[in-house]
PDB file of C-alpha atoms in Angstrom:
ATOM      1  CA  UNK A   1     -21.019 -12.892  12.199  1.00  0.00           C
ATOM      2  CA  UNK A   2     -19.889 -10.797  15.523  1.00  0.00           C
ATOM      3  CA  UNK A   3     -17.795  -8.678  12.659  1.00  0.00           C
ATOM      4  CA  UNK A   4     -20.393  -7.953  10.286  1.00  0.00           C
ATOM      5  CA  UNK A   5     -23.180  -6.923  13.255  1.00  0.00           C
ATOM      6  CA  UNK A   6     -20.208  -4.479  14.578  1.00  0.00           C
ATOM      7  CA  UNK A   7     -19.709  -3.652  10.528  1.00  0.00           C
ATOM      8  CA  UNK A   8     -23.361  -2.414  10.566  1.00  0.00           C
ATOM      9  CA  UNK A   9     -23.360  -1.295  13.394  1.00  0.00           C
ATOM     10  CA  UNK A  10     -20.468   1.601  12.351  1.00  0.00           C
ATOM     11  CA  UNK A  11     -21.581   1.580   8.898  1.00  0.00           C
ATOM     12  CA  UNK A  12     -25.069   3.125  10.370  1.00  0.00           C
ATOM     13  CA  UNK A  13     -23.590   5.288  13.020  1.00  0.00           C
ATOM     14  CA  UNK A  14     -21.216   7.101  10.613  1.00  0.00           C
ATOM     15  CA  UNK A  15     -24.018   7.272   7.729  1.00  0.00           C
ATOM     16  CA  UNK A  16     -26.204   8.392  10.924  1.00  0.00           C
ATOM     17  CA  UNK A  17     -24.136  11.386  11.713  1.00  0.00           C
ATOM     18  CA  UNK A  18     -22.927  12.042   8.210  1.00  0.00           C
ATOM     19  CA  UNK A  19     -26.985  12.896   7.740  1.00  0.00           C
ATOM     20  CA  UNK A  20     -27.136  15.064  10.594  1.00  0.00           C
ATOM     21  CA  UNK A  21     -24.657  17.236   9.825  1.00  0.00           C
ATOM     22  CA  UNK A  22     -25.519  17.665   6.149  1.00  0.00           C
ATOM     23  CA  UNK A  23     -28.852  18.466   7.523  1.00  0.00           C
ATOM     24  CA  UNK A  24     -27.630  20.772  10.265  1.00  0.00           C
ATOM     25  CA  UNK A  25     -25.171  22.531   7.622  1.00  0.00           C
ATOM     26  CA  UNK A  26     -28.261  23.107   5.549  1.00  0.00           C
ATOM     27  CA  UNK A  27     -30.825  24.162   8.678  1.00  0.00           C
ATOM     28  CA  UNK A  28     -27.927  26.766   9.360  1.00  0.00           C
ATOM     29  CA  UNK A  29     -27.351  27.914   6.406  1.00  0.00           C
ATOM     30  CA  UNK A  30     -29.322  30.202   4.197  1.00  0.00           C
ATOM     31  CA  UNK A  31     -30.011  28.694   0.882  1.00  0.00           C
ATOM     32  CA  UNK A  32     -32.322  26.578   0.759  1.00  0.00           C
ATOM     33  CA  UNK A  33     -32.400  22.798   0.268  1.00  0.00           C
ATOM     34  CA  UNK A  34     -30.006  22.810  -2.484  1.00  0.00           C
ATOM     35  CA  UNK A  35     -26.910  20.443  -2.871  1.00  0.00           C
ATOM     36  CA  UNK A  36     -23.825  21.717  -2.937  1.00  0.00           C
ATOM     37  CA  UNK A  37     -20.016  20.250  -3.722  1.00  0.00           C
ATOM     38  CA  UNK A  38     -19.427  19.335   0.273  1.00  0.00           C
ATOM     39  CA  UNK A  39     -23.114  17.693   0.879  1.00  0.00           C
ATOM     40  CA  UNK A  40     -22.172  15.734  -2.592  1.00  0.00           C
ATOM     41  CA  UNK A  41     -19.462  14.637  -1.011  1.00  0.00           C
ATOM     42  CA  UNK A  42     -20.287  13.912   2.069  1.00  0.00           C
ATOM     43  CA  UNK A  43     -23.571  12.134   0.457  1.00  0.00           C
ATOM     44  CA  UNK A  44     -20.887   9.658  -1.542  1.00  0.00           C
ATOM     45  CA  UNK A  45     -19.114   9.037   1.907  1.00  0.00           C
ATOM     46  CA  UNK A  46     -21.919   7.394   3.468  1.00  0.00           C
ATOM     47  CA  UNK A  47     -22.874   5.727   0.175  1.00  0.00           C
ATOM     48  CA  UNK A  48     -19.286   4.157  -0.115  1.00  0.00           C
ATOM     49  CA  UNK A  49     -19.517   3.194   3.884  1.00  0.00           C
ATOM     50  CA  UNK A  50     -22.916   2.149   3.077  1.00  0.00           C
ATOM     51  CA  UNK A  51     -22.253  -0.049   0.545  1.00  0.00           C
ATOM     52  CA  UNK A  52     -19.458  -1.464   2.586  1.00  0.00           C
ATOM     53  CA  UNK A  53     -21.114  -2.530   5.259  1.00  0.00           C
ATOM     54  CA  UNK A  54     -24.068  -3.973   3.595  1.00  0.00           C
ATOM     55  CA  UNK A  55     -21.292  -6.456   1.231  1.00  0.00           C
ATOM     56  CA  UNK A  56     -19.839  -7.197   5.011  1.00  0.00           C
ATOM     57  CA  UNK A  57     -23.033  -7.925   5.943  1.00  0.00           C
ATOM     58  CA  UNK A  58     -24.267 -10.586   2.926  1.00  0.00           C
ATOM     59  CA  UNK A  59     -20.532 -12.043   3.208  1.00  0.00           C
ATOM     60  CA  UNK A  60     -21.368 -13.019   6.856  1.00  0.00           C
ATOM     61  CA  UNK A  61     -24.617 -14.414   6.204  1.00  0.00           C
ATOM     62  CA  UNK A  62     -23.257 -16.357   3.023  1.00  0.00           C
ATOM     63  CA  UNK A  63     -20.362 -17.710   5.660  1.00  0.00           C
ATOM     64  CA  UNK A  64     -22.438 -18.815   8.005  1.00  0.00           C
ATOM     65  CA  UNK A  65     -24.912 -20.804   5.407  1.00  0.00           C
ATOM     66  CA  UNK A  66     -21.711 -22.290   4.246  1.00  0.00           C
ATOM     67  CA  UNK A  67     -19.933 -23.171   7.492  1.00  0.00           C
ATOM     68  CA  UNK A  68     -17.225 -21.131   6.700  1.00  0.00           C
ATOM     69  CA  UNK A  69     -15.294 -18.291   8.930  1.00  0.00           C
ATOM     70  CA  UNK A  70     -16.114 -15.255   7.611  1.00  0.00           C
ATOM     71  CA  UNK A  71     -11.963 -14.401   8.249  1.00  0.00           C
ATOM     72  CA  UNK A  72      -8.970 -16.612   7.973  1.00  0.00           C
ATOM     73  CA  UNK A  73      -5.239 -16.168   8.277  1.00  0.00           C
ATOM     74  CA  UNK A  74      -5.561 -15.000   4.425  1.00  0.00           C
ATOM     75  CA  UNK A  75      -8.050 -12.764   4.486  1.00  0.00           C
ATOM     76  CA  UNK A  76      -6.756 -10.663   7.497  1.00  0.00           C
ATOM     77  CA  UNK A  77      -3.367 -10.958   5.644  1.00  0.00           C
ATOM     78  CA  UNK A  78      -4.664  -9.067   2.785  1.00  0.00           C
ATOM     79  CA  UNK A  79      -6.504  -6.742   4.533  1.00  0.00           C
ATOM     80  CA  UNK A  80      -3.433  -5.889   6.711  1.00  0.00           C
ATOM     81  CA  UNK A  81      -1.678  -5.496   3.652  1.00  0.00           C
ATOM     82  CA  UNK A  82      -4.055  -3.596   2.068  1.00  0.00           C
ATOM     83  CA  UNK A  83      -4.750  -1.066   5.274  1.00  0.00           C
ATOM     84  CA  UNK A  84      -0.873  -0.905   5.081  1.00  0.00           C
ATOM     85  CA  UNK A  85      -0.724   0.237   0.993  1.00  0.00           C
ATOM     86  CA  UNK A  86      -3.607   2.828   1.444  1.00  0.00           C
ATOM     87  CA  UNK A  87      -2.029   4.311   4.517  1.00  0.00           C
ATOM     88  CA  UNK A  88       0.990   5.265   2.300  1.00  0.00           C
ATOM     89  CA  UNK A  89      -1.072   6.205  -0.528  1.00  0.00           C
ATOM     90  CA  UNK A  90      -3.148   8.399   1.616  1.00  0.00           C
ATOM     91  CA  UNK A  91      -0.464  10.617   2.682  1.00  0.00           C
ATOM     92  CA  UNK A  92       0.001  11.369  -0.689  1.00  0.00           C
ATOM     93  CA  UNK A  93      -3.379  12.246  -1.376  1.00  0.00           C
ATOM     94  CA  UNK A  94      -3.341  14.596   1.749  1.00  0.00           C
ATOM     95  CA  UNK A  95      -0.188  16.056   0.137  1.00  0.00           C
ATOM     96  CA  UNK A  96      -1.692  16.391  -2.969  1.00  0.00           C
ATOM     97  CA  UNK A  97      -5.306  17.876  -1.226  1.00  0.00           C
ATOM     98  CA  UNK A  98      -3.090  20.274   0.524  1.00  0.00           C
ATOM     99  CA  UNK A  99      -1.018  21.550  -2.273  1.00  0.00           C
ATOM    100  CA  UNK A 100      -4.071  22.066  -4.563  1.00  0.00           C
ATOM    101  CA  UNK A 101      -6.222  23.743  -1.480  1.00  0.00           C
ATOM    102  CA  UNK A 102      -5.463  27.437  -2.564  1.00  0.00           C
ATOM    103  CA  UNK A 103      -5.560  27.037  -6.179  1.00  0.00           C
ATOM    104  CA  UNK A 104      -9.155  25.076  -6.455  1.00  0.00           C
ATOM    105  CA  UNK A 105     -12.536  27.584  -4.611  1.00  0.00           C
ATOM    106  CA  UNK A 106     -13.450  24.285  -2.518  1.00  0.00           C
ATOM    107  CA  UNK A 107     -14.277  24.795   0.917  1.00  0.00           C
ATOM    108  CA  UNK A 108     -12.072  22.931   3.476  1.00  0.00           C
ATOM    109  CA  UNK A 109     -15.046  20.780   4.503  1.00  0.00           C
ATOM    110  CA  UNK A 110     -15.517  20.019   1.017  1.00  0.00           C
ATOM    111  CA  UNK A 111     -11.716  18.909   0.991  1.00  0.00           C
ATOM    112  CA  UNK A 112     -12.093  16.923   4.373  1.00  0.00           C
ATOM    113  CA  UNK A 113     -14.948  15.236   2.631  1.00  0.00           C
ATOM    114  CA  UNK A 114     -12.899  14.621  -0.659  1.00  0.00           C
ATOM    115  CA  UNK A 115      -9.986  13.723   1.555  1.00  0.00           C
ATOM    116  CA  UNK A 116     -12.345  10.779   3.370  1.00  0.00           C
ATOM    117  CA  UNK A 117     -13.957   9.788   0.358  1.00  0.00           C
ATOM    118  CA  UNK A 118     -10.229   9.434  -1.396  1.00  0.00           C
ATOM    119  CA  UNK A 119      -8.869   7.534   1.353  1.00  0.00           C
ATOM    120  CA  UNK A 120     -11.754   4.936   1.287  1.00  0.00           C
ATOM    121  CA  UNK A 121     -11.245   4.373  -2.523  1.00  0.00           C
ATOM    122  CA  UNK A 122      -7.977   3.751  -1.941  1.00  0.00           C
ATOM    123  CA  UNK A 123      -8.407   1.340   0.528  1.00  0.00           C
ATOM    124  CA  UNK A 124     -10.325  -0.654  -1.648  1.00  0.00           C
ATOM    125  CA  UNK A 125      -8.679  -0.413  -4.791  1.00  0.00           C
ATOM    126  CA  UNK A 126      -5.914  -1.835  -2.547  1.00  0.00           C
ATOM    127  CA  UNK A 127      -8.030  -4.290  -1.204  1.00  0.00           C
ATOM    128  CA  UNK A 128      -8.558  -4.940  -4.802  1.00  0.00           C
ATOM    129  CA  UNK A 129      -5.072  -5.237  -5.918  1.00  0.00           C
ATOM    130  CA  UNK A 130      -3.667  -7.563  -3.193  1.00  0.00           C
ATOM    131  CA  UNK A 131      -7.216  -9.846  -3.214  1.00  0.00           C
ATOM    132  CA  UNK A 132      -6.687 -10.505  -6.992  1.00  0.00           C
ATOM    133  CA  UNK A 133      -3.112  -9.842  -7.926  1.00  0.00           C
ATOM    134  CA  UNK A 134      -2.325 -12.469  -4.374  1.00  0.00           C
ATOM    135  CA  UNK A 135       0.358 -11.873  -1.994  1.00  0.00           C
ATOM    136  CA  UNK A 136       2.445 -15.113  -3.993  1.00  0.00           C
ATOM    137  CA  UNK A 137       5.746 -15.829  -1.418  1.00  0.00           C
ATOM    138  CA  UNK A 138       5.882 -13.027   0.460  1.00  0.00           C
TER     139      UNK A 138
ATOM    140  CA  UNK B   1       7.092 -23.264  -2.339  1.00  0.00           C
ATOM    141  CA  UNK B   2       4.844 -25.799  -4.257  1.00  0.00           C
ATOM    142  CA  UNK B   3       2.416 -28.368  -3.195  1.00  0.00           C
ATOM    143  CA  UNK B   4       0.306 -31.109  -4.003  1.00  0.00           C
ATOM    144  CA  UNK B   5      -2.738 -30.145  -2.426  1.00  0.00           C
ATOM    145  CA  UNK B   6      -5.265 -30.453  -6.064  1.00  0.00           C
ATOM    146  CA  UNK B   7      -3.956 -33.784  -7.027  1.00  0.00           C
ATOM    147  CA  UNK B   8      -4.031 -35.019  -2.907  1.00  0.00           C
ATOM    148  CA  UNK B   9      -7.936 -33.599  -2.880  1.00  0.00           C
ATOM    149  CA  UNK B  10      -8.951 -35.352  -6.537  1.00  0.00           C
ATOM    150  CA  UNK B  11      -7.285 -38.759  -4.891  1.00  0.00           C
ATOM    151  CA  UNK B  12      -9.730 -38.443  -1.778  1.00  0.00           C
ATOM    152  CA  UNK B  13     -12.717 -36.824  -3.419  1.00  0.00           C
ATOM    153  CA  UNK B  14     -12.707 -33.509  -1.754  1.00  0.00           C
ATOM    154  CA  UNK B  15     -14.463 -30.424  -3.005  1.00  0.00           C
ATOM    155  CA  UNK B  16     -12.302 -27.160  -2.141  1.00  0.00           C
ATOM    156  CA  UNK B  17     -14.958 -25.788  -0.091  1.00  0.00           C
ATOM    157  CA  UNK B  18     -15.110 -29.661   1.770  1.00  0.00           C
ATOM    158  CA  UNK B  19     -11.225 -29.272   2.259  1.00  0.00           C
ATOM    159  CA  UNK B  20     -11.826 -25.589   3.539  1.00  0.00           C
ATOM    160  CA  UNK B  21     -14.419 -26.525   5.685  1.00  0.00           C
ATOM    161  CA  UNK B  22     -12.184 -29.370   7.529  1.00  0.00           C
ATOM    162  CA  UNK B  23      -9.034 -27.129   7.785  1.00  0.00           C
ATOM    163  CA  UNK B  24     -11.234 -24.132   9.160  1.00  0.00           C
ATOM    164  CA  UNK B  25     -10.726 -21.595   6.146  1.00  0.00           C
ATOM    165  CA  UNK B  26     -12.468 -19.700   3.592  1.00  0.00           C
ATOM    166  CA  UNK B  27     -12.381 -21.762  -0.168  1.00  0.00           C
ATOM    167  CA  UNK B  28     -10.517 -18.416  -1.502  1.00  0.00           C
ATOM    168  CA  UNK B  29      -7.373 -19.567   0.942  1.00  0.00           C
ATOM    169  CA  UNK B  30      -7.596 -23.075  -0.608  1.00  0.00           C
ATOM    170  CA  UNK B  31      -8.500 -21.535  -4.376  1.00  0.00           C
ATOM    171  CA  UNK B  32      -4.829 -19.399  -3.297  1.00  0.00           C
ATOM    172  CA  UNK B  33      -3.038 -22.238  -2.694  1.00  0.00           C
ATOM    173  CA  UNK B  34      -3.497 -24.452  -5.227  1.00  0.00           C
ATOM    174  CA  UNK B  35      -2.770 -21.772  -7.920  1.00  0.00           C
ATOM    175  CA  UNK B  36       1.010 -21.190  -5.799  1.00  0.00           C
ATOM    176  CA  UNK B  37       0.277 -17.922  -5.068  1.00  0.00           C
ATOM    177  CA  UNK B  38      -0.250 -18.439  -1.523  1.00  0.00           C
ATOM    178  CA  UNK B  39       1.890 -19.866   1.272  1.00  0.00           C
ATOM    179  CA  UNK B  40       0.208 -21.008   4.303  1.00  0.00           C
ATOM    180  CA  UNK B  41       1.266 -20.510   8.244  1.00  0.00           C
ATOM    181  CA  UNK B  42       2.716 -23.703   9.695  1.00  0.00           C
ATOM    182  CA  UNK B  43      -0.682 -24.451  11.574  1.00  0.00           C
ATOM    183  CA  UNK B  44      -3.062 -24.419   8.195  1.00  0.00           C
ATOM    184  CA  UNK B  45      -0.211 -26.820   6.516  1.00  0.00           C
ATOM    185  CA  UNK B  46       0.363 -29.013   9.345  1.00  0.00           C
ATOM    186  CA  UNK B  47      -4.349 -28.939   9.450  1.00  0.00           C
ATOM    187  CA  UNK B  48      -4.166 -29.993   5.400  1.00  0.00           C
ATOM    188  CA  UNK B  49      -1.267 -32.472   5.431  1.00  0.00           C
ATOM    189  CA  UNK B  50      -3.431 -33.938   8.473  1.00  0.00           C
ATOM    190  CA  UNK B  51      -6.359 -34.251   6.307  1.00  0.00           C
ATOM    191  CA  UNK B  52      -4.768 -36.402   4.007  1.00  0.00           C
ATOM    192  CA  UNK B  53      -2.965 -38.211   6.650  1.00  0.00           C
ATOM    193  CA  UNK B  54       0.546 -36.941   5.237  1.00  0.00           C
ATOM    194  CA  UNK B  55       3.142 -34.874   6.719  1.00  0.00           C
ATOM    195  CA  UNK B  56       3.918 -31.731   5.712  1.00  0.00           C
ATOM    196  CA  UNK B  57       6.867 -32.259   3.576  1.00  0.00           C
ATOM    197  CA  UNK B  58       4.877 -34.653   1.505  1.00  0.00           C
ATOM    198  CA  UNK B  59       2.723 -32.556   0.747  1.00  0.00           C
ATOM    199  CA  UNK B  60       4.273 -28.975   0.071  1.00  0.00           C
ATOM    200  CA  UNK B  61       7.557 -28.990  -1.380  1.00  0.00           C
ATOM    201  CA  UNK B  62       9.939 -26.467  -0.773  1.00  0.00           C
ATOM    202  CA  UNK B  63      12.389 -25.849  -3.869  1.00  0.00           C
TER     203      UNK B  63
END
């Protein structure tokens, strides 16, 4: 339960300043109102954190009805495992971001964002893979 | 490694999420193990052969 109260508490505090700056960028900035590619981005960020947080968050609470720990010695197995594959894949996706950042008209917070918003999709798509597929004899 | 867990909790009446409860894990870990595809630390076996008042060898097989 400790976990998912320090889940929300992040998952707030990150969506908290992600909103600040969009709306800061936008004060600063000229146009009006208007959404462009790196508030989009940015916007899916604290969705994806958002929506994180709040599955943390009824995963706890369905733990607790149950009298179950909401980790064991598998689930921080997979996650470690998982943290471990998107770190690799990551680097790749910053290798990729940084090849393709002259030849696409994004602007490089737009490519931080992307860059973020990749990384956390990995993560759970690996998250994914080693939940389901199982970490059999390893 | 295989074991003997599904047929040892059907003998005493044990629901997975009973057997996870008394071993201290979540009912995915014991969901894992039955289907082989996980292979617990030497504290959760020595926890489950306890609950069925077995030692370990009886009741994961190494091969």
């Amino acid at each position: 339960m400790r976990k998912a109260i320090l889940t929300a508490f992040l998952a707030v505090l990150v969506v908290g300043t992600i909103i600040l700056w969009i709306f800061n960028t936008e004060r600063s900035s000229d146009t009006k109102m208007s959404l462009n590619g790196s508030s989009i981005l940015m916007i899916a960020v604290a969705l994806v954190i958002l929506v994180y947080g709040a599955l943390v968050i009824l995963k706890g609470i369905r733990d607790v009805k149950n009298k179950l720990p909401s980790q064991d010695e598998l689930s921080k197995k997979i996650m470690l495992r998982g943290a471990a594959t998107a770190f690799y894949v990551s680097l790749y996706l910053w290798l990729a971001i940084m090849f393709f950042e002259e030849r696409i008209e994004l602007e490089r917070s737009s490519l931080i964002g992307a860059g973020i918003l990749g990384m956390a999709i990995i993560f759970a798509l690996s998250w994914l893979y080693h939940r389901f597929i199982g970490r059999a004899h390893e | 490694m295989n074991n003997r867990i599904r047929e040892l909790r059907a003998r005493d009446n044990l629901t997975q999420m009973e057997l996870a409860r008394m071993v201290g894990v979540r009912r995915e870990t014991i969901v894992f193990l039955e289907k082989g595809k996980y292979n617990p630390s030497l504290k959760l076996a020595y926890d489950i052969a306890r609950v069925f008042k077995m030692r370990i060898e009886e009741v994961f097989v190494f091969e």
